[in-house]
XYZ file of C-alpha atoms in Angstrom:
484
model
C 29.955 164.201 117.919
C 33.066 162.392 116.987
C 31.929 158.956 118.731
C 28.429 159.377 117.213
C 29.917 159.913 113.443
C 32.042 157.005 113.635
C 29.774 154.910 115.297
C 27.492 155.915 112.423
C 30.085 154.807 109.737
C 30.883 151.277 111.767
C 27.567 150.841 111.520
C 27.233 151.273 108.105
C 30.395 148.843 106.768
C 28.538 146.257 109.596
C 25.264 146.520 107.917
C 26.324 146.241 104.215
C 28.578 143.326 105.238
C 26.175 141.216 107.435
C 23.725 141.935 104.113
C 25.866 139.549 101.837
C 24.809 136.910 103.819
C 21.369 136.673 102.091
C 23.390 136.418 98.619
C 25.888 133.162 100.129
C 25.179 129.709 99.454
C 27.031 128.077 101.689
C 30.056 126.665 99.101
C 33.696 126.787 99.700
C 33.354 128.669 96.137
C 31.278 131.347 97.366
C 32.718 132.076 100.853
C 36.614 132.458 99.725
C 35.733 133.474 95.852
C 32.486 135.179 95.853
C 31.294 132.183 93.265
C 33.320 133.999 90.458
C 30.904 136.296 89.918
C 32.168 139.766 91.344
C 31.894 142.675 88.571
C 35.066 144.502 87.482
C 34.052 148.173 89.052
C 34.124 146.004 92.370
C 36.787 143.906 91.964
C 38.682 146.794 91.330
C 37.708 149.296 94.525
C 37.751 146.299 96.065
C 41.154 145.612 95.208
C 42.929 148.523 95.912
C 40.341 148.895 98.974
C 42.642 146.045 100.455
C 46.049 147.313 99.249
C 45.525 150.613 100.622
C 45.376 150.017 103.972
C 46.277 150.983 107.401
C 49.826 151.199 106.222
C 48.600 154.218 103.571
C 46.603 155.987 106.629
C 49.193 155.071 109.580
C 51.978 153.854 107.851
C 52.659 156.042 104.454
C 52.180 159.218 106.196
C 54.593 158.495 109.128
C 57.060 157.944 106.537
C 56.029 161.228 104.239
C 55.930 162.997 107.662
C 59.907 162.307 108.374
C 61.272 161.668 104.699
C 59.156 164.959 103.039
C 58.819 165.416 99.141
C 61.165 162.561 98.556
C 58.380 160.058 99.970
C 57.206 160.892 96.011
C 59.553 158.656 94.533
C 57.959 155.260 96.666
C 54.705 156.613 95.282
C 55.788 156.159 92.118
C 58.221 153.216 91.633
C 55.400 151.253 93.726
C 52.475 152.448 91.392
C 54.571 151.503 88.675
C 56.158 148.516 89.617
C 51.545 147.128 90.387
C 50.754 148.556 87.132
C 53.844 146.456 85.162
C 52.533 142.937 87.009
C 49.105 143.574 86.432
C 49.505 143.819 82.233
C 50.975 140.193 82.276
C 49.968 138.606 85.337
C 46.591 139.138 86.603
C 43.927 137.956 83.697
C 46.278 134.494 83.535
C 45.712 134.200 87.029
C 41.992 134.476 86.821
C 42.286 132.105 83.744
C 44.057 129.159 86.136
C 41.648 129.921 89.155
C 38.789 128.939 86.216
C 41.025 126.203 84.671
C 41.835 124.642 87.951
C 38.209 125.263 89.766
C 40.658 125.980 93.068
C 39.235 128.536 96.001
C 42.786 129.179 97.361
C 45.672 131.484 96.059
C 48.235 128.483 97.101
C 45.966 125.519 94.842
C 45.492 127.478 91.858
C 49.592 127.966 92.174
C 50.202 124.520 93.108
C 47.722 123.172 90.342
C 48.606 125.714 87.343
C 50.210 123.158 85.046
C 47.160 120.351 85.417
C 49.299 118.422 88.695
C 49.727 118.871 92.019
C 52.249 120.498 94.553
C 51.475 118.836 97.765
C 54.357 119.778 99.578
C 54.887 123.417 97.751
C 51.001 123.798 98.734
C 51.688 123.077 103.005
C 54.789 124.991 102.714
C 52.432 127.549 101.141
C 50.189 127.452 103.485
C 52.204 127.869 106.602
C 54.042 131.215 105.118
C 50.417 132.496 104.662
C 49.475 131.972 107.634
C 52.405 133.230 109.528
C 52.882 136.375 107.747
C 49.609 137.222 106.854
C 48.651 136.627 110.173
C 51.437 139.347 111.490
C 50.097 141.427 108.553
C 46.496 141.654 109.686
C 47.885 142.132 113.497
C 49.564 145.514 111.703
C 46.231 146.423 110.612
C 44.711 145.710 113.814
C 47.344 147.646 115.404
C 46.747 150.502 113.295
C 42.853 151.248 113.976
C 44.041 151.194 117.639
C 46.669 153.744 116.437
C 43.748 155.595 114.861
C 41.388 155.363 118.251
C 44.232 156.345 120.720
C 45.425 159.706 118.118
C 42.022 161.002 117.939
C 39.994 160.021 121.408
C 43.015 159.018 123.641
C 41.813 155.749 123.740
C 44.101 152.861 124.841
C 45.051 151.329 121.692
C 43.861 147.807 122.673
C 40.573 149.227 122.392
C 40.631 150.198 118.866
C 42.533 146.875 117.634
C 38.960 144.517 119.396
C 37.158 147.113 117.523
C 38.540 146.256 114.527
C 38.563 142.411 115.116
C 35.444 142.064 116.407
C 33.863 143.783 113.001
C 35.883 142.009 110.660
C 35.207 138.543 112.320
C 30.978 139.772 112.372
C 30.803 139.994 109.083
C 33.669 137.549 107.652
C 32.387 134.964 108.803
C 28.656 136.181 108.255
C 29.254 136.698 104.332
C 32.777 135.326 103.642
C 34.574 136.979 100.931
C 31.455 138.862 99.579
C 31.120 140.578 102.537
C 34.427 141.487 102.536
C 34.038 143.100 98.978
C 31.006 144.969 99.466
C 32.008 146.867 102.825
C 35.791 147.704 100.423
C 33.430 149.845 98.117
C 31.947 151.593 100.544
C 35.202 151.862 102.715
C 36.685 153.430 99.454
C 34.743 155.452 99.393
C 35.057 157.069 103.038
C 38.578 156.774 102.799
C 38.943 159.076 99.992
C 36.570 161.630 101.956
C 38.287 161.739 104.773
C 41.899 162.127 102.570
C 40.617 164.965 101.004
C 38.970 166.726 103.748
C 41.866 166.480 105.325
C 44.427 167.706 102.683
C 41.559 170.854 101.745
C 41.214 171.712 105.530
C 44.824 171.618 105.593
C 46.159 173.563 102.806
C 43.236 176.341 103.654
C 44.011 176.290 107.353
C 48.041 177.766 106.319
C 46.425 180.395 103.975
C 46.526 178.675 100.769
C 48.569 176.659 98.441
C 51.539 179.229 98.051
C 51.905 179.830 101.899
C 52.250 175.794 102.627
C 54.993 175.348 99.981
C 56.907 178.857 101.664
C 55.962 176.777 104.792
C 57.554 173.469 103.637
C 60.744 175.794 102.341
C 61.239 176.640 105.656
C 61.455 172.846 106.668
C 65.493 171.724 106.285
C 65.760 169.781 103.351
C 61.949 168.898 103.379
C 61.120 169.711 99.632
C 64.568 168.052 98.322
C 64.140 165.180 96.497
C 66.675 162.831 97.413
C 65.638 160.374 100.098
C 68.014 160.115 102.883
C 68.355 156.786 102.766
C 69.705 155.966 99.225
C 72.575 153.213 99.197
C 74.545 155.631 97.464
C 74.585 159.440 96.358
C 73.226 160.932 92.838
C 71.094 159.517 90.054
C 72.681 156.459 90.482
C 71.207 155.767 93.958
C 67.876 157.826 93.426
C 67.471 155.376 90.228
C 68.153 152.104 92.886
C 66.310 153.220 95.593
C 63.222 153.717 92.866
C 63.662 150.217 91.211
C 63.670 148.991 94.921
C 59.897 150.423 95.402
C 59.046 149.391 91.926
C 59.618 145.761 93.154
C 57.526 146.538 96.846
C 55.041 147.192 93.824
C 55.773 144.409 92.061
C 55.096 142.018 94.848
C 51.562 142.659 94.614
C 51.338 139.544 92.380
C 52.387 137.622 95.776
C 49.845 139.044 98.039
C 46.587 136.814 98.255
C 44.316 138.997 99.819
C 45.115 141.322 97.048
C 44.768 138.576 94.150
C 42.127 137.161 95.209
C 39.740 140.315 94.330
C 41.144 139.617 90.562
C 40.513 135.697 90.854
C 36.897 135.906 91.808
C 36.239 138.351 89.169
C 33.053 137.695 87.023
C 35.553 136.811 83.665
C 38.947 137.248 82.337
C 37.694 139.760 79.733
C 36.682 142.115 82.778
C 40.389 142.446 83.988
C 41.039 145.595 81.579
C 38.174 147.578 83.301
C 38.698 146.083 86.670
C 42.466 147.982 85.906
C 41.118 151.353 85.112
C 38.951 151.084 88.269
C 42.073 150.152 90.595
C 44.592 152.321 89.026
C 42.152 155.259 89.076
C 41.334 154.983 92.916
C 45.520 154.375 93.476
C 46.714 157.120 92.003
C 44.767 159.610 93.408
C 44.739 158.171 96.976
C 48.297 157.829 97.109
C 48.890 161.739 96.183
C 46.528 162.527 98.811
C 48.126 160.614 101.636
C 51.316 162.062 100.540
C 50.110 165.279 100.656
C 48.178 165.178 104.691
C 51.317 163.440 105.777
C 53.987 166.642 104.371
C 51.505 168.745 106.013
C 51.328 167.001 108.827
C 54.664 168.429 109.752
C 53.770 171.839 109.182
C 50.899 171.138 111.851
C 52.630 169.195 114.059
C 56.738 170.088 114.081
C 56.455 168.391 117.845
C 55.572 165.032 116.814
C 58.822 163.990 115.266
C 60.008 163.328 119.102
C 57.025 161.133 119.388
C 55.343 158.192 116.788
C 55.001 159.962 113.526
C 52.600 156.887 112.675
C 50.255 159.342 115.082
C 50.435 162.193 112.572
C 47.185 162.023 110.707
C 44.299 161.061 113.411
C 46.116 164.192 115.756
C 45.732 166.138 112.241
C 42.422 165.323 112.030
C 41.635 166.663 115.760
C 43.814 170.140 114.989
C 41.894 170.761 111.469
C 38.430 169.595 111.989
C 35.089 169.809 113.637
C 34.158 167.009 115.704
C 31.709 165.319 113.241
C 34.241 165.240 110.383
C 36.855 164.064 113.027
C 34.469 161.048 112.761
C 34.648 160.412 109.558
C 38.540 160.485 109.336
C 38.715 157.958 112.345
C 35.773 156.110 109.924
C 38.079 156.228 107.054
C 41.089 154.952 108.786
C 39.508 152.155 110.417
C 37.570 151.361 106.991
C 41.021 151.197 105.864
C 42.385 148.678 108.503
C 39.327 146.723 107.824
C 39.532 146.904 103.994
C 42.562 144.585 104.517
C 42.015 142.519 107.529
C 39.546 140.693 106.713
C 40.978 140.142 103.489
C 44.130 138.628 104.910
C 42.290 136.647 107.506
C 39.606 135.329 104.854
C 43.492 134.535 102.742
C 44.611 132.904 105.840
C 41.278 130.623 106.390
C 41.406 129.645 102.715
C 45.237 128.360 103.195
C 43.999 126.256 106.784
C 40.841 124.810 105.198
C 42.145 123.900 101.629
C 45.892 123.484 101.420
C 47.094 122.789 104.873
C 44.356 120.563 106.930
C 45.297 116.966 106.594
C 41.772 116.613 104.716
C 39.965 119.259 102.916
C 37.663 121.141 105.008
C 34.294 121.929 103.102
C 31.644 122.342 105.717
C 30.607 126.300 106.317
C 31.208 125.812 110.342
C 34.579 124.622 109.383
C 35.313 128.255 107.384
C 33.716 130.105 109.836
C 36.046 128.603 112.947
C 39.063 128.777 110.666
C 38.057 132.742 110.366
C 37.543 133.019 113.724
C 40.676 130.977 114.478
C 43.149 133.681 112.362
C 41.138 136.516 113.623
C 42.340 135.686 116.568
C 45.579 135.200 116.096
C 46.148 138.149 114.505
C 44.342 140.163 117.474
C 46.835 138.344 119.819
C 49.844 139.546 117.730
C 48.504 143.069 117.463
C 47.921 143.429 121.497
C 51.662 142.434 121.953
C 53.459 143.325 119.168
C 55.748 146.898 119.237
C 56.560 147.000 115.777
C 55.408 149.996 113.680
C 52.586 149.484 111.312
C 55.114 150.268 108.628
C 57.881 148.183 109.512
C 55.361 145.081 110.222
C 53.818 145.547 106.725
C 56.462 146.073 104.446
C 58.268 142.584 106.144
C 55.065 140.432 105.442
C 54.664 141.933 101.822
C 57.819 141.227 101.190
C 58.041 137.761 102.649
C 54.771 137.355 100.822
C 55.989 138.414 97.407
C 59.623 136.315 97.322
C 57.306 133.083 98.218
C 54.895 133.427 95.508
C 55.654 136.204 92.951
C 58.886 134.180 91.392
C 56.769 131.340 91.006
C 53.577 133.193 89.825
C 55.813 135.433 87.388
C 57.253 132.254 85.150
C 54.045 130.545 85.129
C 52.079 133.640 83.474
C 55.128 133.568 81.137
C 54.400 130.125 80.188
C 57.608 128.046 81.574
C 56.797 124.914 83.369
C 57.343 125.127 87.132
C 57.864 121.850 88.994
C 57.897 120.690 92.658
C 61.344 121.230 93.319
C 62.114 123.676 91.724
C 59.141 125.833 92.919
C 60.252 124.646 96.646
C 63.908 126.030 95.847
C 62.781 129.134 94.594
C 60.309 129.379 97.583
C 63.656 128.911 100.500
C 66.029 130.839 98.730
C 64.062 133.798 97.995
C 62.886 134.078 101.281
C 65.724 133.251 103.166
C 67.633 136.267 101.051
C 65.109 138.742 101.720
C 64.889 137.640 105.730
C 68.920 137.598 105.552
C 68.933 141.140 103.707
C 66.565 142.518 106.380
C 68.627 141.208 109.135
C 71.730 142.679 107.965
C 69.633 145.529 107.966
C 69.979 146.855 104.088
C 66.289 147.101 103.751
C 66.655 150.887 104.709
C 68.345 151.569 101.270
C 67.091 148.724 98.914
C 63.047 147.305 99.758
C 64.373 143.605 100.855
C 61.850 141.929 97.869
C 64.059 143.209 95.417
C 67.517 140.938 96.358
C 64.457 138.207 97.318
C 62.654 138.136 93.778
C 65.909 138.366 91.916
C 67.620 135.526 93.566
C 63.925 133.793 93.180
C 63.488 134.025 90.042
C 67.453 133.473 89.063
C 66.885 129.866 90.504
C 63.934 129.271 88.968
C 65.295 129.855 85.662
C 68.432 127.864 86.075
C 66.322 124.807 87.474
C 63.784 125.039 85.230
C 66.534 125.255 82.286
C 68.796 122.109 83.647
C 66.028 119.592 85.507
C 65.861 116.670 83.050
C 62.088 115.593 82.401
C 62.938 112.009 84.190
C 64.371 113.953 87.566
C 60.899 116.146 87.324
C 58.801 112.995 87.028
C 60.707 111.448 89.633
C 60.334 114.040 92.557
C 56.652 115.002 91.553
C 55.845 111.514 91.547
C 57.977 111.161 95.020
C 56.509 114.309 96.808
C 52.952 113.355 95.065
C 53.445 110.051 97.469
C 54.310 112.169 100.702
C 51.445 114.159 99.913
C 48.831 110.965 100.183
C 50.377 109.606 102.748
C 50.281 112.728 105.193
C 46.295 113.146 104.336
C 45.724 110.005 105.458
């Protein structure tokens, strides 16, 4: 009963996506923006369809599952930290991808100001690929997670699973497709999230007898994480603006912008919001809540992967057919974003880094195929955690673009060099604050951003308008002459 009610489900998110093929027609437009025309209810599921991912099912609750009631606090600074970028940064961005008619997050960046970025746009290009790629190889890892918790499966299996669907109908419907099977993966998700936390609360006798249960836990219900850079409010307060920015970085991520570029109009973006927010809050209280009793179930697993904890839930709590759907739901989550960041990845290949624009639909479709690849590759011999993997390309993702994307939708001017600057010193901080290994007690985007966005300003403060003219017009030159 458990194969047959997930094989029901895959079936499903198959059918609905290989159905938007009958609404394409065949234009760049339409297979990486959805012709502009997606409605705000949609965008919005869609939308936080792709953010929650495999790192909420696999990821969130194997953190929630070791750090306990204190795993609220990420909750919220991220939450907050989306919601703050989204009231200045999101309808402006739909605004440039109409003013600039461009199909790629990098080219409506690149092209904000009416010019051109040619060498911003490759180096653009190459970062998306690269971590994007390792970000959809975390979600590929984690439906093999899902597949070897509940049926013992060897996780390779799960992870072609999961490519093989998201290539089928990616490349059937482009971004559409991908849209249409995140509604109806939203709503399976939440299903299976609240069957599980019901089932669970009721299995321990109610909601009184799981908090005595937690109380039993050392230090499980306090609510100072155990990794704060320092001790009292002080450090609670950092570790809380930390999350805020992992939040924050949202307005780097192009599978997630995307959904708000190919919205129908900018005037949607408010009810687009209330859709997204709506979906995130309650999702993320749920996942927190399966993965604290997850360790009430399952005190054992904390010598083993606690990114197992919720598909062996699943098997302790429920009958086999509902054991379906929560393998459905995690795997609708891993797809939710996969094919997102793939589509992300074959918009950067086919439109910002190919030596000449690549417009024919067999040229998308191998690019897809192409990433999805990749990624699959990565996500058969990576060892990484699902957690780990994601939270480095997120915040890779988010000191490349967010500085950049920030000052723009504040209205300073943003040249070539000084959006390459920003690009290499933000990154290389939050790579060098990772190495150093600091990202346990301050999220790695936060020293990455800052030191972004401090550059940006300076440059874009000091840069005389003749120095500006004369490295656009310079890199402009490099730009023609590598396209030829």
């Amino acid at each position: 009963m458990i194969i047959a009610s997930f094989l029901f489900f895959l079936t499903l998110f198959l059918g609905i996506g290989l159905a938007s093929v009958f609404r394409a027609d065949n234009s760049r437009k339409d297979y990486y923006l959805a012709s502009s025309g997606v409605k705000p209810s949609m965008a919005g599921l869609s939308a936080v369809a792709t953010n929650n991912s495999g790192y909420m099912f696999i990821g969130v609750i194997g953190y929630t599952y070791v750090a306990g009631l204190a795993s609220i606090w990420l909750m919220f600074g991220w939450i907050l930290g989306d919601f703050l970028a989204s009231l200045f940064i999101h309808k402006k961005l739909r605004q440039a991808t109409e003013r600039t008619g461009e199909a790629s997050f990098g080219a409506v960046l690149a092209k904000w100001s009416g010019g051109d970025m040619p060498v911003w746009r490759r180096m653009a290009a190459i970062i998306t690929v690269i971590f994007l790629g390792s970000y959809s190889a975390a979600q590929i890892a984690a439906g093999g997670k899902a597949l070897h918790g509940v049926l013992g499966w060897e996780q390779s299996t799960g992870a072609w699973i999961v490519a093989l669907m998201v290539l089928a109908y990616s490349s059937a419907g482009g971004i559409r497709a991908s849209i249409w099977t995140d509604v109806a993966q939203s709503v399976v998700m939440l299903a299976a999230m609240t069957m599980l936390l019901v089932a669970g609360v009721a299995g321990l006798g109610g909601v009184d007898a799981v908090i005595e249960a937690w109380r039993a836990v050392p230090d499980y219900l306090d609510l100072t994480p155990p990794d704060m850079v320092m001790p009292g409010i002080a450090g609670l307060l950092l570790f809380i603006v930390g999350w805020m920015f992992a939040g924050l970085s949202v307005i780097g991520q192009p599978h997630v912008m995307v959904r708000f570029m190919a919205l129908d109009k900018p005037e949607s973006m408010r009810a687009a919001r209330v859709w997204y927010y709506s979906f995130f809050i309650i999702f993320y209280a749920l996942a927190t809540g399966v993965g604290m009793l997850s360790r009430l179930y399952l005190p054992e697993l904390g010598g083993l992967d606690p990114e197992l904890a919720l598909p062996t839930l699943a098997v302790e709590l429920l009958p086999p057919v509902l054991v379906g759907v929560v393998l459905a739901g995690i795997f609708a989550a891993t797809m939710s974003t996969a094919d997102s960041l793939v589509l992300s990845c074959s918009a950067a290949i086919t439109h910002d880094l190919a030596r000449d624009r690549l417009e024919k639909p067999w040229m998308l479709k191998i690019a897809t195929a192409s990433v999805t690849g990749l990624a699959l590759f990565i996500a058969l011999r990576g060892s990484s955690s699902v957690f780990d993997l994601v939270i480095l390309s997120w915040s890779t993702l988010a000191v490349a673009f967010g500085p950049m994307l920030a000052l723009l939708a504040l209205g300073r001017r943003v040249n070539e060099v000084t959006a390459i600057v920003m690009m290499i010193v933000g990154v290389g901080v939050a790579l060098a604050w990772r190495q150093a290994g600091l990202q346990g007690m301050i999220y790695e985007g936060m020293p990455g951003m800052l030191a972004g966005l401090a550059v940006g300003l300076l440059m874009s403060a000091v840069m005389t308008p003749g120095k500006a003219a004369s490295f656009a017009q310079s890199s402009s030159s490099i730009g023609r002459t590598s396209t030829r």
